[in-house]
Short mmCIF file of C-alpha atoms in Angstrom, two decimals:
data_model
loop_
_atom_site.label_atom_id
_atom_site.label_comp_id
_atom_site.label_asym_id
_atom_site.label_seq_id
_atom_site.Cartn_x
_atom_site.Cartn_y
_atom_site.Cartn_z
CA MET A 1 0.00 0.00 0.00
CA ASN A 2 1.16 3.49 -0.75
CA GLY A 3 0.92 6.69 1.19
CA ASN A 4 -2.38 7.92 -0.27
CA GLY A 5 -4.41 6.80 2.76
CA LYS A 6 -4.55 3.04 2.19
CA ALA A 7 -2.18 2.45 5.10
CA SER A 8 -4.92 3.64 7.46
CA VAL A 9 -7.31 0.92 6.26
CA SER A 10 -7.27 -1.95 8.75
CA LYS A 11 -7.85 -5.58 7.84
CA GLU A 12 -11.28 -5.45 9.44
CA LEU A 13 -12.26 -2.37 7.43
CA ASP A 14 -10.85 -3.87 4.24
CA ALA A 15 -12.93 -7.02 4.80
CA LYS A 16 -16.01 -4.84 5.37
CA HIS A 17 -15.35 -3.00 2.11
CA SER A 18 -15.05 -6.29 0.23
CA LYS A 19 -18.45 -7.41 1.52
CA ILE A 20 -20.03 -4.10 0.52
CA LEU A 21 -18.58 -4.31 -3.00
CA GLU A 22 -19.68 -7.91 -3.33
CA GLY A 23 -23.20 -6.86 -2.38
CA LEU A 24 -23.15 -4.03 -4.92
CA LEU A 25 -22.11 -6.44 -7.68
CA LYS A 26 -25.18 -8.55 -6.96
CA LEU A 27 -27.55 -5.67 -7.66
CA PRO A 28 -29.40 -5.99 -11.02
CA GLU A 29 -28.01 -2.72 -12.38
CA ASN A 30 -24.42 -3.83 -11.67
CA ARG A 31 -24.58 -7.38 -13.05
CA GLU A 32 -23.28 -6.33 -16.44
CA CYS A 33 -20.41 -4.16 -17.61
CA ALA A 34 -21.27 -0.46 -17.68
CA ASP A 35 -19.70 -0.01 -21.13
CA CYS A 36 -19.88 -3.16 -23.26
CA GLY A 37 -22.95 -4.60 -21.55
CA SER A 38 -21.43 -8.02 -20.99
CA LYS A 39 -23.63 -9.83 -18.50
CA LEU A 40 -22.43 -11.78 -15.49
CA LEU A 41 -21.94 -15.34 -16.69
CA LEU A 42 -23.69 -18.15 -14.90
CA SER A 43 -20.64 -20.37 -14.78
CA LEU A 44 -17.54 -19.43 -12.83
CA ILE A 45 -15.42 -21.31 -15.39
CA HIS A 46 -16.82 -19.23 -18.24
CA SER A 47 -16.23 -16.01 -16.35
CA ILE A 48 -12.60 -16.93 -15.77
CA VAL A 49 -12.00 -18.02 -19.37
CA LEU A 50 -13.83 -15.17 -21.10
CA ASN A 51 -13.07 -12.50 -18.48
CA LYS A 52 -16.54 -11.00 -18.94
CA ALA A 53 -17.62 -10.82 -15.31
CA PRO A 54 -17.51 -7.25 -13.97
CA ARG A 55 -14.93 -7.73 -11.23
CA TRP A 56 -13.31 -4.38 -11.89
CA ALA A 57 -14.43 -0.85 -11.19
CA SER A 58 -13.65 2.77 -11.93
CA VAL A 59 -13.60 4.40 -8.51
CA ASN A 60 -13.99 7.98 -9.78
CA LEU A 61 -16.70 7.15 -12.34
CA GLY A 62 -18.61 4.91 -9.93
CA ILE A 63 -19.04 1.99 -12.39
CA PHE A 64 -18.35 -1.75 -12.49
CA ILE A 65 -16.69 -3.02 -15.67
CA CYS A 66 -15.32 -6.23 -17.15
CA MET A 67 -11.63 -7.03 -17.54
CA GLN A 68 -11.53 -6.09 -21.23
CA CYS A 69 -13.03 -2.66 -20.62
CA SER A 70 -10.85 -2.16 -17.53
CA GLY A 71 -7.76 -2.30 -19.77
CA ILE A 72 -9.22 0.40 -22.00
CA HIS A 73 -10.06 2.51 -18.98
CA ARG A 74 -6.47 2.28 -17.77
CA SER A 75 -5.31 3.66 -21.11
CA LEU A 76 -7.50 6.74 -20.63
CA GLY A 77 -5.35 7.95 -17.75
CA VAL A 78 -6.14 8.35 -14.06
CA HIS A 79 -7.42 11.89 -14.69
CA ILE A 80 -10.39 10.27 -16.44
CA SER A 81 -10.72 6.81 -14.90
CA LYS A 82 -9.05 5.16 -11.90
CA VAL A 83 -9.39 1.38 -12.17
CA ARG A 84 -9.43 -0.88 -9.11
CA SER A 85 -10.08 -4.56 -8.61
CA THR A 86 -13.08 -5.30 -6.40
CA THR A 87 -11.29 -8.27 -4.86
CA LEU A 88 -7.53 -7.59 -5.05
CA ASP A 89 -7.08 -3.90 -4.28
CA THR A 90 -7.51 -1.99 -1.03
CA TRP A 91 -10.32 0.56 -1.13
CA LEU A 92 -10.68 3.80 0.80
CA PRO A 93 -13.94 4.54 2.65
CA GLU A 94 -14.83 7.47 0.37
CA GLN A 95 -14.32 5.30 -2.71
CA VAL A 96 -16.69 2.64 -1.40
CA ALA A 97 -19.20 5.35 -0.42
CA PHE A 98 -19.08 6.79 -3.95
CA MET A 99 -19.71 3.36 -5.50
CA GLN A 100 -22.70 2.98 -3.20
CA SER A 101 -24.06 6.35 -4.26
CA MET A 102 -23.52 5.74 -7.98
CA GLY A 103 -23.48 2.35 -9.73
CA ASN A 104 -23.76 1.55 -13.44
CA GLU A 105 -27.33 2.69 -13.95
CA LYS A 106 -26.98 6.09 -12.32
CA SER A 107 -23.58 6.74 -13.91
CA ASN A 108 -24.85 5.90 -17.42
CA LYS A 109 -27.75 8.30 -16.96
CA PHE A 110 -25.10 10.99 -16.93
CA TRP A 111 -22.60 9.66 -19.50
CA GLU A 112 -25.18 8.21 -21.91
CA ALA A 113 -27.96 10.77 -21.47
CA GLU A 114 -28.07 11.54 -25.23
CA LEU A 115 -26.85 8.19 -26.55
CA PRO A 116 -29.03 6.99 -29.47
CA PRO A 117 -31.01 3.80 -28.79
CA ASN A 118 -29.42 0.51 -29.88
CA PHE A 119 -26.10 2.21 -30.50
CA ASP A 120 -23.41 -0.06 -31.97
CA ARG A 121 -20.79 -0.87 -29.33
CA SER A 122 -18.81 -3.41 -31.35
CA ARG A 123 -15.85 -1.06 -31.54
CA ILE A 124 -15.70 -0.87 -27.79
CA GLU A 125 -12.46 1.11 -27.40
CA LYS A 126 -13.72 3.88 -29.67
CA PHE A 127 -17.04 3.82 -27.85
CA ILE A 128 -15.35 4.22 -24.44
CA ARG A 129 -13.09 7.03 -25.61
CA THR A 130 -16.00 8.85 -27.21
CA LYS A 131 -18.03 8.35 -24.06
CA TYR A 132 -15.51 9.53 -21.48
CA GLU A 133 -12.85 11.55 -23.32
CA GLU A 134 -15.10 13.44 -25.71
CA ARG A 135 -18.13 13.38 -23.37
CA LYS A 136 -20.20 13.21 -26.55
CA TRP A 137 -23.43 11.96 -24.97
CA VAL A 138 -23.39 14.03 -21.79
CA GLN A 139 -26.34 16.34 -21.45
CA LYS A 140 -25.37 20.00 -21.84
CA GLY A 141 -24.98 21.77 -18.52
CA ALA A 142 -24.97 18.57 -16.48
CA THR A 143 -22.48 18.27 -13.61
CA GLN A 144 -20.42 15.13 -13.26
CA PRO A 145 -20.81 13.39 -9.88
CA THR A 146 -17.47 13.09 -8.10
CA THR A 147 -16.05 11.39 -5.04
CA LYS A 148 -15.19 14.84 -3.69
CA ALA A 149 -18.87 15.78 -3.51
CA VAL A 150 -19.61 12.60 -1.55
CA GLN A 151 -16.73 13.35 0.82
CA ILE A 152 -18.01 16.89 1.39
CA ASN A 153 -21.49 15.56 2.14
CA ASN A 154 -20.01 13.11 4.64
CA ASN A 155 -18.03 15.89 6.30
CA VAL A 156 -21.11 18.11 6.51
CA SER A 157 -23.12 15.26 8.04
CA LYS A 158 -20.42 14.72 10.66
CA PHE A 159 -20.29 18.47 11.28
CA LEU A 160 -24.05 18.66 11.89
CA GLU A 161 -23.93 15.57 14.06
CA GLY A 162 -21.22 17.20 16.15
CA LEU A 163 -23.37 20.32 16.56
CA LYS A 164 -26.35 18.28 17.74
CA ARG A 165 -24.30 16.31 20.25
CA GLY A 166 -22.19 19.26 21.32
CA ILE A 167 -19.04 17.16 20.99
CA PRO A 168 -15.91 19.01 19.84
CA ARG A 169 -14.30 17.33 16.85
CA LYS A 170 -10.73 17.48 15.61
CA THR A 171 -10.29 20.25 13.10
CA ARG A 172 -8.52 19.89 9.80
CA THR A 173 -7.77 22.12 6.85
CA LEU A 174 -10.82 22.33 4.61
CA SER A 175 -10.87 22.89 0.91
CA LEU A 176 -12.48 26.05 -0.48
CA GLU A 177 -15.70 24.19 -1.37
CA GLU A 178 -15.89 22.53 2.06
CA GLU A 179 -15.23 25.81 3.88
CA ILE A 180 -17.97 27.64 1.99
CA LEU A 181 -20.47 24.82 2.52
CA THR A 182 -19.73 24.30 6.21
CA LYS A 183 -19.99 28.05 6.88
CA HIS A 184 -23.37 28.10 5.13
CA ILE A 185 -24.59 25.11 7.14
CA ALA A 186 -23.34 26.67 10.38
CA GLN A 187 -25.40 29.79 9.66
CA ILE A 188 -28.66 27.91 9.13
CA ALA A 189 -28.13 25.17 11.71
CA PRO A 190 -29.65 25.71 15.19
CA PRO A 191 -27.04 26.72 17.82
CA PRO A 192 -26.04 24.07 20.37
CA THR A 193 -27.84 24.09 23.72
CA VAL A 194 -26.08 26.35 26.20
CA GLY A 195 -26.02 25.36 29.84
CA ARG A 196 -27.67 27.52 32.47
CA SER A 197 -25.53 30.33 33.74
CA ARG A 198 -24.48 30.12 37.32
CA GLY A 199 -26.81 31.99 39.60
CA GLY A 200 -25.95 34.15 42.57
CA SER A 201 -24.86 32.83 45.92
CA LEU A 202 -27.24 30.97 48.20
CA ASP A 203 -27.43 33.90 50.53
CA MET A 204 -28.38 36.22 47.65
CA ASN A 205 -31.01 33.78 46.36
CA GLU A 206 -32.59 33.48 49.76
CA LYS A 207 -32.74 37.21 50.13
CA ALA A 208 -34.14 37.64 46.62
CA ALA A 209 -36.74 34.91 47.20
CA ALA A 210 -37.81 36.30 50.55
CA PRO A 211 -37.67 40.13 50.45
CA ILE A 212 -37.68 42.02 53.71
CA PRO A 213 -41.25 43.11 54.43
CA PRO A 214 -41.69 46.84 55.05
CA ARG A 215 -42.13 47.86 58.58
CA VAL A 216 -45.72 48.98 59.01
CA PRO A 217 -46.41 51.56 61.69
CA PRO A 218 -48.62 50.28 64.46
CA SER A 219 -52.30 50.93 64.24
CA VAL A 220 -54.06 53.49 66.26
CA ALA A 221 -55.31 50.80 68.57
CA GLU A 222 -51.77 49.70 69.34
CA VAL A 223 -50.48 53.22 70.18
CA GLN A 224 -52.04 54.72 73.19
CA VAL A 225 -53.05 58.32 72.75
CA PRO A 226 -51.67 60.50 75.51
CA THR A 227 -54.30 61.33 78.07
CA ASN A 228 -54.57 63.93 80.74
CA ASN A 229 -53.98 63.16 84.33
CA LYS A 230 -56.60 63.75 86.93
CA ASN A 231 -55.16 67.14 87.55
CA GLY A 232 -55.55 68.10 83.85
CA THR A 233 -51.87 67.87 82.89
CA THR A 234 -50.54 65.71 80.11
CA ASP A 235 -48.60 62.58 80.99
CA LEU A 236 -45.08 63.52 79.86
CA TYR A 237 -43.85 59.89 79.72
CA THR A 238 -46.71 58.78 77.48
CA LEU A 239 -46.20 61.74 75.13
CA LEU A 240 -42.49 61.00 74.73
CA TYR A 241 -43.22 57.31 74.01
CA VAL A 242 -45.74 58.10 71.26
CA ASN A 243 -43.42 60.55 69.54
CA ASN A 244 -40.59 58.03 69.67
CA VAL A 245 -42.72 55.33 68.02
CA GLN A 246 -43.89 57.66 65.27
CA GLN A 247 -40.36 58.78 64.47
CA GLU A 248 -39.08 55.20 64.38
CA HIS A 249 -41.65 54.15 61.72
CA THR A 250 -41.20 57.20 59.52
CA ILE A 251 -37.63 56.23 58.69
CA ALA A 252 -37.36 54.44 55.34
CA PRO A 253 -36.23 50.79 55.65
CA PRO A 254 -32.59 50.21 54.75
CA SER A 255 -31.83 48.86 51.29
CA ARG A 256 -31.02 45.19 50.71
CA TRP A 257 -27.42 45.99 49.86
CA ALA A 258 -26.95 47.77 53.18
CA THR A 259 -27.62 44.51 55.06
CA PHE A 260 -25.43 42.34 52.76
CA ASP A 261 -22.64 40.72 54.71
#
């Protein structure tokens, strides 16, 4: 394995990828070569002798092809088609994900959108070069699906999942397309739940919950009105007491901050 990421694929993950690819090959749309249309032969002996079983794939086109067409794809160059064996090569997670999202039927809807019905494919190499190099039958204005788009979608999904869970994730350098997309998603995504801010101290809460009641002056019944003595003079002690009570209750109660210790 080289240094393009394959070294990070464990044996367990590689075995999982092989099972996924095997399952994809069993789908009806992937049972024949995406280019020449050779169907999966019933006999294993025939498939080995004729090499018509689609046991090869183009990881950036998202198609399964036979051995004959895989050789032609290799001659196109890796900038057009990257050929891998479904059983012999090590696959990266994003490559397997792209194959799952594409397949022969979906890929040909893009590459053969304007292909005439019953087109002659006997000259298969010319057909493949016209199809992928010249892009002759691609609908005008259509955008080619790429593994990069799938990877961006996966990164955005993980980003949103991290926002929902509130779990910080390791950051990495994003491409321009990823940075623009993740910023857009961050703007429309709901913000993560913020914990409650710490309240005041217990003493402050108790005082806030139970405010000091205002001191109400005693009623008339409670304060004895000064009376005259038998000799007609006013009781000096009673008069001083009443004035003292009235002055005490006319003072405004101290503020809460004044009693804070």
